[in-house]
Coordinates of N, CA and C and ligand atoms in Angstrom, one line a residue:
X128 N 0.8 -1.2 0.0 CA 0.0 0.0 0.0 C 0.8 1.3 0.0
X129 N 0.2 2.4 0.0 CA 0.9 3.7 0.0 C 1.5 4.0 1.3
X130 N 2.6 4.7 1.3 CA 3.2 5.2 2.6 C 2.3 6.1 3.3
X131 N 1.7 7.1 2.5 CA 0.8 8.0 3.0 C -0.5 8.0 2.1
X132 N -1.6 7.8 2.7 CA -2.9 7.8 1.9 C -3.8 8.8 2.5
X133 N -4.0 9.9 1.8 CA -5.0 10.9 2.3 C -6.2 10.8 1.4
X134 N -7.4 10.5 2.1 CA -8.6 10.2 1.3 C -9.7 11.2 1.7
X135 N -10.2 12.0 0.8 CA -11.3 12.9 0.9 C -11.2 13.7 2.2
X136 N -10.0 14.2 2.5 CA -9.7 14.9 3.7 C -10.3 16.3 3.7
X137 N -11.1 16.6 4.8 CA -11.4 18.0 5.0 C -11.1 18.4 6.5
X138 N -10.5 19.6 6.7 CA -10.2 20.0 8.0 C -10.8 21.4 8.2
X139 N -11.7 21.5 9.2 CA -12.3 22.8 9.5 C -11.9 23.2 10.9
X140 N -11.6 24.4 11.2 CA -11.3 24.9 12.5 C -12.5 25.8 13.0
X141 N -13.1 25.4 14.1 CA -14.3 26.1 14.5 C -14.0 26.9 15.8
X142 N -14.5 28.1 15.8 CA -14.5 28.8 17.1 C -15.9 29.3 17.3
X143 N -16.1 30.0 18.4 CA -17.5 30.5 18.6 C -18.0 31.4 17.5
X144 N -17.1 32.2 17.0 CA -17.5 33.2 16.0 C -17.5 32.7 14.6
X145 N -16.6 31.8 14.3 CA -16.5 31.4 12.8 C -15.9 30.1 12.6
X146 N -16.0 29.6 11.4 CA -15.4 28.4 11.0 C -14.5 28.6 9.8
X147 N -13.3 28.1 9.9 CA -12.3 28.3 8.8 C -12.1 26.9 8.2
X148 N -12.3 26.9 6.9 CA -12.0 25.6 6.2 C -10.5 25.7 5.7
X149 N -9.7 24.9 6.3 CA -8.3 24.9 5.9 C -8.0 23.9 4.8
X150 N -8.7 22.8 4.8 CA -8.6 21.8 3.7 C -9.9 21.3 3.3
X151 N -10.2 21.2 2.0 CA -11.4 20.7 1.6 C -11.2 19.6 0.5
X152 N -11.6 18.4 0.9 CA -11.7 17.3 -0.1 C -10.4 17.0 -0.8
X153 N -9.4 16.9 0.0 CA -8.1 16.6 -0.6 C -7.8 15.1 -0.5
X154 N -7.4 14.5 -1.7 CA -7.0 13.1 -1.7 C -5.6 13.1 -2.3
X155 N -4.7 12.3 -1.8 CA -3.4 12.3 -2.2 C -2.7 10.9 -1.8
X156 N -2.1 10.2 -2.7 CA -1.4 9.0 -2.3 C 0.1 9.2 -2.5
X157 N 0.9 8.8 -1.5 CA 2.3 9.0 -1.6 C 2.9 7.6 -1.5
X158 N 3.6 7.1 -2.5 CA 4.2 5.8 -2.5 C 5.4 5.8 -1.7
X159 N 5.8 4.7 -1.1 CA 7.1 4.6 -0.3 C 8.2 5.1 -1.1
X160 N 9.1 5.9 -0.6 CA 10.3 6.4 -1.3 C 10.0 7.6 -2.2
X161 N 8.8 8.0 -2.3 CA 8.5 9.2 -3.1 C 8.9 10.5 -2.4
X162 N 9.2 11.6 -3.2 CA 9.4 12.9 -2.6 C 8.4 13.8 -3.2
X163 N 7.4 14.2 -2.3 CA 6.3 15.1 -2.8 C 6.6 16.5 -2.4
X164 N 6.6 17.4 -3.3 CA 6.7 18.8 -3.0 C 5.3 19.4 -3.0
X165 N 5.0 20.2 -2.0 CA 3.7 20.8 -2.0 C 3.8 22.3 -2.1
X166 N 3.2 22.9 -3.1 CA 3.3 24.4 -3.2 C 1.8 25.0 -3.2
X167 N 1.8 26.3 -3.0 CA 0.5 26.9 -3.0 C 0.6 28.2 -2.2
X168 N -0.4 29.1 -2.4 CA -0.3 30.4 -1.7 C -0.5 30.3 -0.2
X169 N 0.0 31.3 0.5 CA -0.2 31.3 2.0 C -1.6 31.1 2.4
X170 N -1.8 30.3 3.4 CA -3.2 30.1 3.9 C -4.0 29.1 3.2
X171 N -3.4 28.4 2.2 CA -4.2 27.4 1.5 C -4.3 26.0 2.2
X172 N -3.6 25.9 3.3 CA -3.7 24.7 4.1 C -2.6 23.7 4.0
X173 N -1.4 24.1 3.6 CA -0.3 23.3 3.4 C 0.2 22.8 4.8
X174 N 0.4 23.7 5.8 CA 0.8 23.3 7.1 C -0.2 22.4 7.8
X175 N -1.5 22.7 7.6 CA -2.5 21.9 8.2 C -2.5 20.4 7.6
X176 N -2.2 20.4 6.3 CA -2.1 19.0 5.7 C -1.0 18.2 6.3
X177 N 0.2 18.8 6.5 CA 1.3 18.1 7.1 C 0.9 17.7 8.6
X178 N 0.4 18.6 9.3 CA 0.0 18.4 10.7 C -1.0 17.3 10.8
X179 N -1.9 17.2 9.8 CA -2.9 16.1 9.9 C -2.2 14.8 9.6
X180 N -1.3 14.7 8.7 CA -0.5 13.5 8.4 C 0.2 13.1 9.7
X181 N 0.8 14.1 10.4 CA 1.5 13.8 11.6 C 0.6 13.4 12.8
X182 N -0.7 13.6 12.6 CA -1.6 13.2 13.7 C -1.7 14.3 14.8
X183 N -1.3 15.6 14.4 CA -1.3 16.7 15.3 C -2.6 17.5 15.2
X184 N -3.3 17.3 14.0 CA -4.6 17.9 13.8 C -5.5 16.7 13.3
X185 N -6.8 16.8 13.8 CA -7.7 15.7 13.5 C -8.6 16.1 12.3
X186 N -8.7 15.1 11.4 CA -9.6 15.4 10.2 C -11.0 15.7 10.7
X187 N -11.7 16.6 10.0 CA -13.1 16.9 10.2 C -13.9 15.8 9.5
X188 N -13.4 15.5 8.3 CA -13.9 14.3 7.6 C -12.8 13.7 6.7
X189 N -13.0 12.5 6.3 CA -12.0 11.8 5.5 C -11.0 11.2 6.4
X190 N -10.0 10.5 5.8 CA -9.0 9.8 6.6 C -7.5 10.0 6.1
X191 N -6.6 9.8 7.0 CA -5.2 9.8 6.6 C -4.7 8.4 7.1
X192 N -4.0 7.7 6.3 CA -3.4 6.4 6.7 C -1.9 6.4 6.4
X193 N -1.1 5.8 7.3 CA 0.3 5.6 7.1 C 0.5 4.1 6.9
X194 N 1.0 3.7 5.8 CA 1.3 2.3 5.6 C 0.1 1.4 5.9
X195 N -1.1 1.9 5.6 CA -2.3 1.2 5.8 C -3.0 1.3 7.1
X196 N -2.4 2.0 8.1 CA -3.0 2.2 9.4 C -3.5 3.6 9.5
X197 N -4.8 3.7 9.9 CA -5.4 5.1 10.0 C -4.7 5.9 11.1
X198 N -4.4 7.1 10.9 CA -3.8 8.0 11.8 C -4.9 8.5 12.8
X199 N -4.7 8.3 14.1 CA -5.8 8.7 15.0 C -5.1 9.6 16.1
X200 N -3.8 9.8 16.1 CA -3.2 10.6 17.1 C -1.7 10.8 16.7
X201 N -0.9 11.6 17.5 CA 0.4 11.8 17.2 C 1.2 10.6 16.8
X202 N 1.9 10.7 15.7 CA 2.6 9.5 15.1 C 4.1 9.5 15.6
X203 N 4.5 8.3 16.0 CA 5.9 8.1 16.5 C 6.9 8.0 15.3
X204 N 6.4 7.3 14.2 CA 7.3 7.0 13.2 C 7.3 8.0 12.1
X205 N 7.2 9.3 12.5 CA 7.3 10.4 11.5 C 8.3 11.4 12.0
X206 N 9.1 11.9 11.1 CA 10.0 13.0 11.4 C 9.4 14.3 10.9
X207 N 9.6 15.4 11.7 CA 8.9 16.7 11.3 C 10.0 17.8 11.5
X208 N 10.2 18.6 10.4 CA 11.1 19.7 10.5 C 10.3 21.0 10.1
X209 N 10.5 22.0 10.9 CA 9.8 23.3 10.7 C 10.7 24.4 10.2
X210 N 10.1 25.5 9.9 CA 11.0 26.7 9.5 C 11.9 27.1 10.6
X211 N 11.4 27.1 11.8 CA 12.3 27.5 12.9 C 12.9 26.2 13.5
X212 N 14.2 26.2 13.6 CA 14.9 25.0 14.1 C 14.5 24.6 15.5
X213 N 14.1 25.5 16.3 CA 13.6 25.3 17.7 C 14.6 24.4 18.4
X214 N 15.8 24.8 18.6 CA 16.8 24.0 19.3 C 16.8 24.5 20.8
X215 N 17.3 23.6 21.7 CA 17.4 24.1 23.1 C 18.7 24.8 23.2
X216 N 18.7 26.0 23.6 CA 19.8 26.9 23.6 C 21.0 26.5 24.5
X217 N 20.6 25.8 25.5 CA 21.7 25.4 26.5 C 22.3 24.0 26.2
X218 N 21.8 23.4 25.1 CA 22.4 22.1 24.8 C 23.2 22.2 23.5
X219 N 24.3 21.4 23.4 CA 25.1 21.4 22.2 C 24.4 20.7 21.1
X220 N 25.1 20.7 19.9 CA 24.5 20.1 18.7 C 24.1 18.6 18.9
X221 N 25.1 17.8 19.4 CA 24.8 16.4 19.6 C 23.7 16.1 20.6
X222 N 23.7 16.9 21.7 CA 22.6 16.7 22.7 C 21.3 17.2 22.2
X223 N 21.3 18.2 21.3 CA 20.0 18.6 20.7 C 19.4 17.5 19.8
X224 N 20.3 16.8 19.1 CA 19.9 15.8 18.2 C 19.4 14.6 19.0
X225 N 20.1 14.3 20.1 CA 19.8 13.1 20.9 C 18.5 13.3 21.7
X226 N 18.0 14.6 21.8 CA 16.7 14.8 22.4 C 15.6 13.9 21.9
X227 N 15.7 13.7 20.6 CA 14.7 12.9 19.9 C 14.7 11.5 20.5
X228 N 15.9 11.0 20.8 CA 16.1 9.6 21.4 C 15.4 9.6 22.8
X229 N 15.7 10.6 23.5 CA 15.1 10.7 24.9 C 13.6 10.7 24.9
X230 N 13.1 11.5 23.9 CA 11.6 11.6 23.9 C 11.0 10.3 23.4
X231 N 11.7 9.5 22.6 CA 11.1 8.3 22.1 C 11.6 7.1 22.7
X232 N 12.4 7.2 23.8 CA 13.0 6.0 24.5 C 13.7 5.1 23.6
X233 N 14.5 5.7 22.7 CA 15.3 4.9 21.8 C 16.5 4.2 22.5
X234 N 17.0 3.1 22.0 CA 18.2 2.5 22.5 C 19.3 3.5 22.4
X235 N 20.1 3.6 23.6 CA 21.1 4.7 23.6 C 22.2 4.5 22.7
X236 N 22.7 3.2 22.6 CA 23.9 3.0 21.7 C 23.5 3.2 20.2
X237 N 22.3 2.8 19.9 CA 21.8 2.9 18.5 C 21.7 4.4 18.2
X238 N 21.1 5.2 19.1 CA 20.8 6.6 18.9 C 22.2 7.3 18.8
X239 N 23.2 6.9 19.6 CA 24.5 7.6 19.6 C 25.2 7.3 18.2
X240 N 25.1 6.1 17.7 CA 25.7 5.7 16.5 C 25.0 6.5 15.3
X241 N 23.7 6.5 15.4 CA 22.9 7.2 14.3 C 23.2 8.7 14.3
X242 N 23.3 9.3 15.5 CA 23.6 10.7 15.7 C 24.9 11.1 15.0
X243 N 25.9 10.2 15.2 CA 27.3 10.5 14.7 C 27.2 10.3 13.1
X244 N 26.5 9.3 12.6 CA 26.3 9.2 11.2 C 25.7 10.4 10.6
X245 N 24.6 10.9 11.2 CA 23.9 12.1 10.7 C 24.8 13.3 10.7
X246 N 25.5 13.5 11.8 CA 26.4 14.7 12.0 C 27.4 14.7 10.8
X247 N 27.9 13.5 10.5 CA 28.9 13.4 9.4 C 28.2 13.7 8.1
X248 N 27.0 13.1 7.9 CA 26.3 13.3 6.7 C 26.0 14.7 6.3
X249 N 25.7 15.6 7.3 CA 25.4 17.0 7.0 C 26.6 17.9 7.3
X250 N 27.8 17.3 7.5 CA 29.0 18.1 7.6 C 29.1 18.9 8.9
X251 N 28.6 18.4 10.0 CA 28.7 19.1 11.3 C 29.8 18.5 12.2
X252 N 30.6 17.6 11.6 CA 31.7 17.0 12.4 C 32.6 18.1 12.9
X253 N 32.9 18.1 14.2 CA 33.7 19.1 14.8 C 32.9 20.1 15.6
X254 N 31.6 20.1 15.3 CA 30.7 21.1 16.0 C 29.8 20.4 17.0
X255 N 30.1 19.1 17.4 CA 29.2 18.3 18.3 C 28.8 19.1 19.5
X256 N 29.7 19.8 20.1 CA 29.5 20.5 21.4 C 29.1 21.9 21.3
X257 N 29.1 22.4 20.0 CA 28.7 23.9 19.8 C 27.3 24.1 20.3
X258 N 27.1 25.3 20.8 CA 25.7 25.7 21.2 C 25.0 26.4 20.1
X259 N 23.7 26.3 20.0 CA 22.9 26.9 18.9 C 23.3 28.3 18.5
X260 N 23.6 29.2 19.5 CA 23.9 30.6 19.2 C 25.3 30.7 18.6
X261 N 26.1 29.7 18.6 CA 27.4 29.7 18.0 C 27.3 29.2 16.5
X262 N 26.1 28.8 16.1 CA 25.9 28.3 14.7 C 25.2 29.3 13.8
X263 N 25.5 29.1 12.5 CA 24.8 29.9 11.5 C 23.4 29.3 11.4
X264 N 22.5 30.1 10.7 CA 21.1 29.6 10.5 C 21.1 28.3 9.8
X265 N 21.9 28.1 8.8 CA 22.0 26.9 8.0 C 22.4 25.7 8.8
X266 N 23.4 26.0 9.7 CA 23.9 24.9 10.6 C 22.8 24.5 11.6
X267 N 22.0 25.5 12.1 CA 20.9 25.2 13.0 C 19.9 24.3 12.3
X268 N 19.6 24.6 11.0 CA 18.6 23.8 10.3 C 19.1 22.4 10.1
X269 N 20.5 22.3 9.9 CA 21.1 20.9 9.7 C 20.9 20.1 11.0
X270 N 21.0 20.8 12.1 CA 20.8 20.1 13.4 C 19.4 19.6 13.5
X271 N 18.4 20.5 13.2 CA 17.0 20.2 13.2 C 16.7 19.0 12.3
X272 N 17.4 19.0 11.1 CA 17.2 17.9 10.2 C 17.7 16.6 10.8
X273 N 18.8 16.6 11.4 CA 19.4 15.4 12.1 C 18.4 14.9 13.2
X274 N 17.9 15.9 13.9 CA 17.0 15.5 15.0 C 15.7 14.8 14.5
X275 N 15.3 15.4 13.3 CA 14.0 14.8 12.7 C 14.3 13.4 12.2
X276 N 15.6 13.1 11.8 CA 15.9 11.8 11.2 C 16.5 10.8 12.1
X277 N 16.7 11.2 13.4 CA 17.5 10.3 14.3 C 16.8 8.9 14.5
X278 N 15.5 8.9 14.6 CA 14.8 7.6 14.9 C 14.5 6.9 13.6
X279 N 15.1 7.3 12.5 CA 15.0 6.7 11.2 C 13.5 6.5 10.8
X280 N 12.8 7.7 10.8 CA 11.3 7.6 10.5 C 11.2 7.2 9.0
X281 N 10.2 6.4 8.7 CA 10.0 6.1 7.3 C 9.4 7.3 6.5
X282 N 8.8 8.2 7.2 CA 8.2 9.4 6.6 C 8.7 10.6 7.2
X283 N 9.2 11.6 6.4 CA 9.7 12.8 6.9 C 8.8 14.0 6.3
X284 N 8.3 14.8 7.2 CA 7.5 15.9 6.8 C 8.3 17.2 7.1
X285 N 8.3 18.1 6.1 CA 9.1 19.3 6.2 C 8.2 20.5 5.8
X286 N 8.1 21.5 6.7 CA 7.3 22.7 6.5 C 8.2 23.9 6.3
X287 N 8.5 24.2 5.1 CA 9.4 25.4 4.8 C 10.7 25.3 5.6
X288 N 11.4 24.2 5.6 CA 12.5 24.0 6.6 C 13.6 25.0 6.3
X289 N 13.8 25.5 5.1 CA 14.9 26.3 4.8 C 14.5 27.7 4.4
X290 N 13.2 28.0 4.7 CA 12.6 29.3 4.3 C 13.2 30.5 4.8
X291 N 13.9 30.4 6.0 CA 14.4 31.6 6.6 C 15.9 31.8 6.2
X292 N 16.4 31.0 5.4 CA 17.9 31.0 5.1 C 18.2 31.8 3.8
X293 N 19.4 32.2 3.6 CA 19.8 32.9 2.4 C 19.9 31.9 1.3
X294 N 19.9 32.4 0.0 CA 19.7 31.6 -1.2 C 20.8 30.5 -1.3
X295 N 22.1 30.9 -1.0 CA 23.2 30.0 -1.2 C 23.1 28.8 -0.2
X296 N 22.8 29.2 1.1 CA 22.7 28.1 2.1 C 21.5 27.2 1.8
X297 N 20.5 27.8 1.3 CA 19.3 27.0 0.9 C 19.7 26.0 -0.2
X298 N 20.4 26.4 -1.1 CA 20.8 25.6 -2.2 C 21.7 24.4 -1.7
X299 N 22.6 24.7 -0.8 CA 23.5 23.7 -0.2 C 22.6 22.7 0.5
X300 N 21.7 23.2 1.3 CA 20.8 22.3 2.1 C 19.9 21.4 1.3
X301 N 19.4 22.0 0.2 CA 18.6 21.2 -0.7 C 19.4 20.1 -1.4
X302 N 20.7 20.4 -1.7 CA 21.5 19.3 -2.2 C 21.7 18.2 -1.2
X303 N 21.9 18.6 0.1 CA 22.1 17.6 1.1 C 20.8 16.8 1.3
X304 N 19.7 17.5 1.3 CA 18.4 16.8 1.5 C 18.1 15.8 0.4
X305 N 18.5 16.2 -0.9 CA 18.4 15.3 -2.0 C 19.3 14.0 -1.8
X306 N 20.5 14.2 -1.2 CA 21.4 13.1 -1.0 C 20.8 12.2 0.1
X307 N 20.3 12.8 1.2 CA 19.7 12.1 2.3 C 18.5 11.2 1.8
X308 N 17.7 11.9 1.0 CA 16.6 11.1 0.4 C 17.0 9.9 -0.4
X309 N 18.0 10.1 -1.2 CA 18.4 9.0 -2.1 C 19.1 7.9 -1.2
X310 N 19.9 8.3 -0.2 CA 20.6 7.3 0.6 C 19.7 6.6 1.6
X311 N 18.7 7.2 2.1 CA 17.9 6.6 3.1 C 16.6 6.0 2.6
X312 N 16.1 6.4 1.4 CA 14.9 5.9 0.9 C 13.6 6.4 1.7
X313 N 13.9 7.4 2.5 CA 12.8 8.0 3.3 C 11.7 8.6 2.4
X314 N 10.4 8.4 2.7 CA 9.3 9.1 2.0 C 9.2 10.5 2.5
X315 N 9.3 11.5 1.6 CA 9.3 12.9 2.1 C 8.2 13.7 1.5
X316 N 7.5 14.5 2.4 CA 6.6 15.5 2.0 C 7.1 16.9 2.4
X317 N 7.3 17.7 1.4 CA 8.0 19.0 1.7 C 7.0 20.1 1.2
X318 N 6.8 21.1 2.2 CA 6.0 22.3 1.8 C 7.1 23.4 1.5
X319 N 6.9 24.0 0.4 CA 7.8 25.1 0.1 C 7.1 26.2 -0.7
X320 N 7.7 27.4 -0.6 CA 7.2 28.5 -1.4 C 7.9 28.6 -2.8
X321 N 9.0 27.9 -2.9 CA 9.8 28.0 -4.1 C 9.5 26.9 -5.1
X322 N 8.9 27.3 -6.3 CA 8.6 26.3 -7.4 C 9.9 25.6 -7.8
X323 N 11.0 26.4 -7.9 CA 12.3 25.9 -8.4 C 12.7 24.7 -7.4
X324 N 12.6 25.0 -6.1 CA 13.0 24.0 -5.1 C 12.1 22.8 -5.2
X325 N 10.8 23.1 -5.4 CA 9.8 22.0 -5.5 C 10.1 21.0 -6.6
X326 N 10.5 21.6 -7.7 CA 10.8 20.8 -8.9 C 12.2 20.1 -8.8
X327 N 13.1 20.8 -8.2 CA 14.5 20.2 -8.1 C 14.4 19.0 -7.2
X328 N 13.6 19.1 -6.1 CA 13.7 18.1 -5.1 C 12.6 17.0 -5.3
X329 N 11.5 17.3 -5.8 CA 10.4 16.4 -5.8 C 10.4 15.4 -6.9
X330 N 9.7 14.3 -6.7 CA 9.4 13.4 -7.8 C 8.1 13.7 -8.3
X331 N 7.4 14.6 -7.6 CA 6.0 15.0 -8.0 C 5.8 16.4 -7.2
X332 N 5.1 17.3 -7.9 CA 4.7 18.5 -7.2 C 3.2 18.6 -7.1
X333 N 2.7 18.8 -5.9 CA 1.3 19.0 -5.7 C 1.0 20.5 -5.5
X334 N 0.1 21.0 -6.4 CA -0.2 22.4 -6.3 C -1.6 22.6 -5.6
X335 N -1.6 23.3 -4.4 CA -2.8 23.5 -3.7 C -3.5 24.8 -4.1
X336 N -4.8 24.8 -4.3 CA -5.4 26.0 -4.8 C -5.6 27.0 -3.6
X337 N -5.8 28.3 -4.0 CA -5.8 29.3 -3.0 C -6.8 29.0 -1.8
X338 N -8.1 28.8 -2.2 CA -9.0 28.5 -1.2 C -10.3 27.9 -1.7
X339 N -10.9 27.0 -1.0 CA -10.4 26.3 0.1 C -9.3 25.3 -0.3
X340 N -8.6 24.8 0.6 CA -7.4 24.0 0.3 C -7.7 22.7 -0.4
X341 N -7.6 22.7 -1.7 CA -7.7 21.5 -2.5 C -6.5 21.3 -3.3
X342 N -6.2 20.1 -3.7 CA -5.1 19.9 -4.6 C -5.6 20.3 -6.0
X343 N -5.0 21.2 -6.7 CA -5.5 21.7 -7.9 C -5.0 20.9 -9.1
X344 N -3.7 20.5 -8.9 CA -3.0 19.9 -10.1 C -1.8 19.2 -9.6
X345 N -1.5 18.1 -10.2 CA -0.3 17.3 -9.9 C 0.7 17.5 -11.1
X346 N 1.8 17.9 -10.8 CA 2.9 18.1 -11.9 C 3.9 17.0 -11.7
X347 N 4.0 16.0 -12.7 CA 5.0 15.0 -12.6 C 6.3 15.7 -12.9
X348 N 7.4 15.2 -12.3 CA 8.7 15.8 -12.6 C 9.5 14.8 -13.3
X349 N 10.1 15.2 -14.4 CA 11.0 14.3 -15.2 C 12.3 14.2 -14.4
X350 N 12.6 13.0 -14.1 CA 13.8 12.8 -13.3 C 15.0 12.6 -14.2
X351 N 16.0 13.5 -14.1 CA 17.2 13.2 -14.9 C 18.0 12.0 -14.3
X352 N 18.8 11.4 -15.1 CA 19.5 10.2 -14.6 C 20.3 10.5 -13.4
X353 N 21.0 11.6 -13.4 CA 21.8 12.0 -12.2 C 21.3 13.3 -11.7
X354 N 21.0 13.4 -10.5 CA 20.4 14.7 -9.9 C 21.4 15.4 -9.0
X355 N 22.7 15.4 -9.4 CA 23.6 16.1 -8.6 C 24.2 17.4 -9.2
Ligands
LIG587 P1 -0.5 27.4 4.8 O1 0.4 26.5 5.5 O2 -0.8 27.0 3.4 O3 -0.1 28.8 4.9 P2 -2.3 26.8 7.0 O4 -2.5 25.3 7.0 O5 -1.4 27.3 8.0 O6 -2.0 27.3 5.5 O7 -3.7 27.5 7.2 C1 -4.9 27.2 6.4 C2 -6.1 28.0 7.0 O8 -6.4 27.5 8.2 C3 -5.7 29.5 7.3 O9 -6.9 30.3 7.0 C4 -5.4 29.5 8.7 O10 -5.6 30.8 9.3 C5 -6.3 28.5 9.3 N1 -5.8 27.8 10.5 C6 -4.6 27.1 10.5 N2 -4.5 26.6 11.8 C7 -5.5 27.0 12.5 C8 -5.9 26.8 13.9 N3 -5.2 26.1 14.7 N4 -7.0 27.4 14.3 C9 -7.8 28.2 13.4 N5 -7.5 28.3 12.1 C10 -6.4 27.8 11.7
LIG588 P1 1.7 28.6 12.4 O1 0.6 29.5 12.1 O2 3.0 29.2 12.0 O3 1.6 27.2 12.0 P2 1.5 27.7 15.2 O4 1.5 28.5 16.5 O5 0.3 26.9 14.8 O6 1.9 28.7 14.0 O7 2.8 26.8 15.2 C1 4.1 27.2 15.4 C2 5.0 26.2 14.9 O8 5.0 25.0 15.8 C3 4.6 25.7 13.5 O9 5.7 25.4 12.7 C4 3.8 24.5 13.9 O10 3.8 23.6 12.7 C5 4.6 23.9 15.0 N1 3.7 23.1 15.9 C6 2.5 23.4 16.3 N2 2.0 22.4 17.1 C7 2.9 21.5 17.2 C8 3.0 20.3 17.9 N3 2.0 19.8 18.7 N4 4.2 19.6 17.8 C9 5.2 20.0 17.1 N5 5.1 21.2 16.4 C10 4.0 21.9 16.5

């Protein structure tokens, strides 16, 4: 089955005064190992879609399933990276990454090994003990990416992860993300404002319409033989 199966999903937020439709009637299947880029204007429901997949927001109607199991609450086997790295200021790089292991009760040796692999993979070797304020924005996002990947989640969700970075750093991180995707086989859903980024990274681009949040169009991406 699909890694992620979103079926007839609608999400409405109700308050006493009003109801906001964030997502209306979205269906989307993501096969294992795919990299889906999601684009669309601000407020069209992109963040809500990812949060619903992660089990942080409950569908008003419709369903989300991960590998055939319906999502009914926060998912352990998902990695999530946001625009803000949200690192703990008083903990070094390695300890920030290992936070994920503590929260999930991972085996300590396995977590330590995986943390070192990831640190090397993103080029943070030598910065293991550096504190977040000693790092550039790009390095902080690399730490957040390692933290999201520490428990080897089969599905990684990213909400504008590099949106606050300068163009060059973004380009470097996108190249690293592409390499991580190819090396780990992780299924990835990425929300981005950049069409160029969406096309460079994705095996498919989903365009969400302004309002209410529906998928308007799916753009297949021609994969070149070598994407480096
Ligand atoms: P995007 O990520 O595409 O910018 P969002 O998913 O953040 O869009 O938001 C979609 C719509 O849902 C917006 O109108 C937003 O204001 C609304 N919304 C999002 N989260 C909430 C919430 N927790 N409570 C009320 N409304 C919300
Ligand atoms: P926004 O409108 O930017 O989504 P929010 O206050 O809803 O603002 O969320 C702030 C950030 O924290 C967002 O990136 C959001 O996706 C993330 N977030 C919200 N709730 C949770 C949660 N329960 N667990 C992890 N991250 C969350």
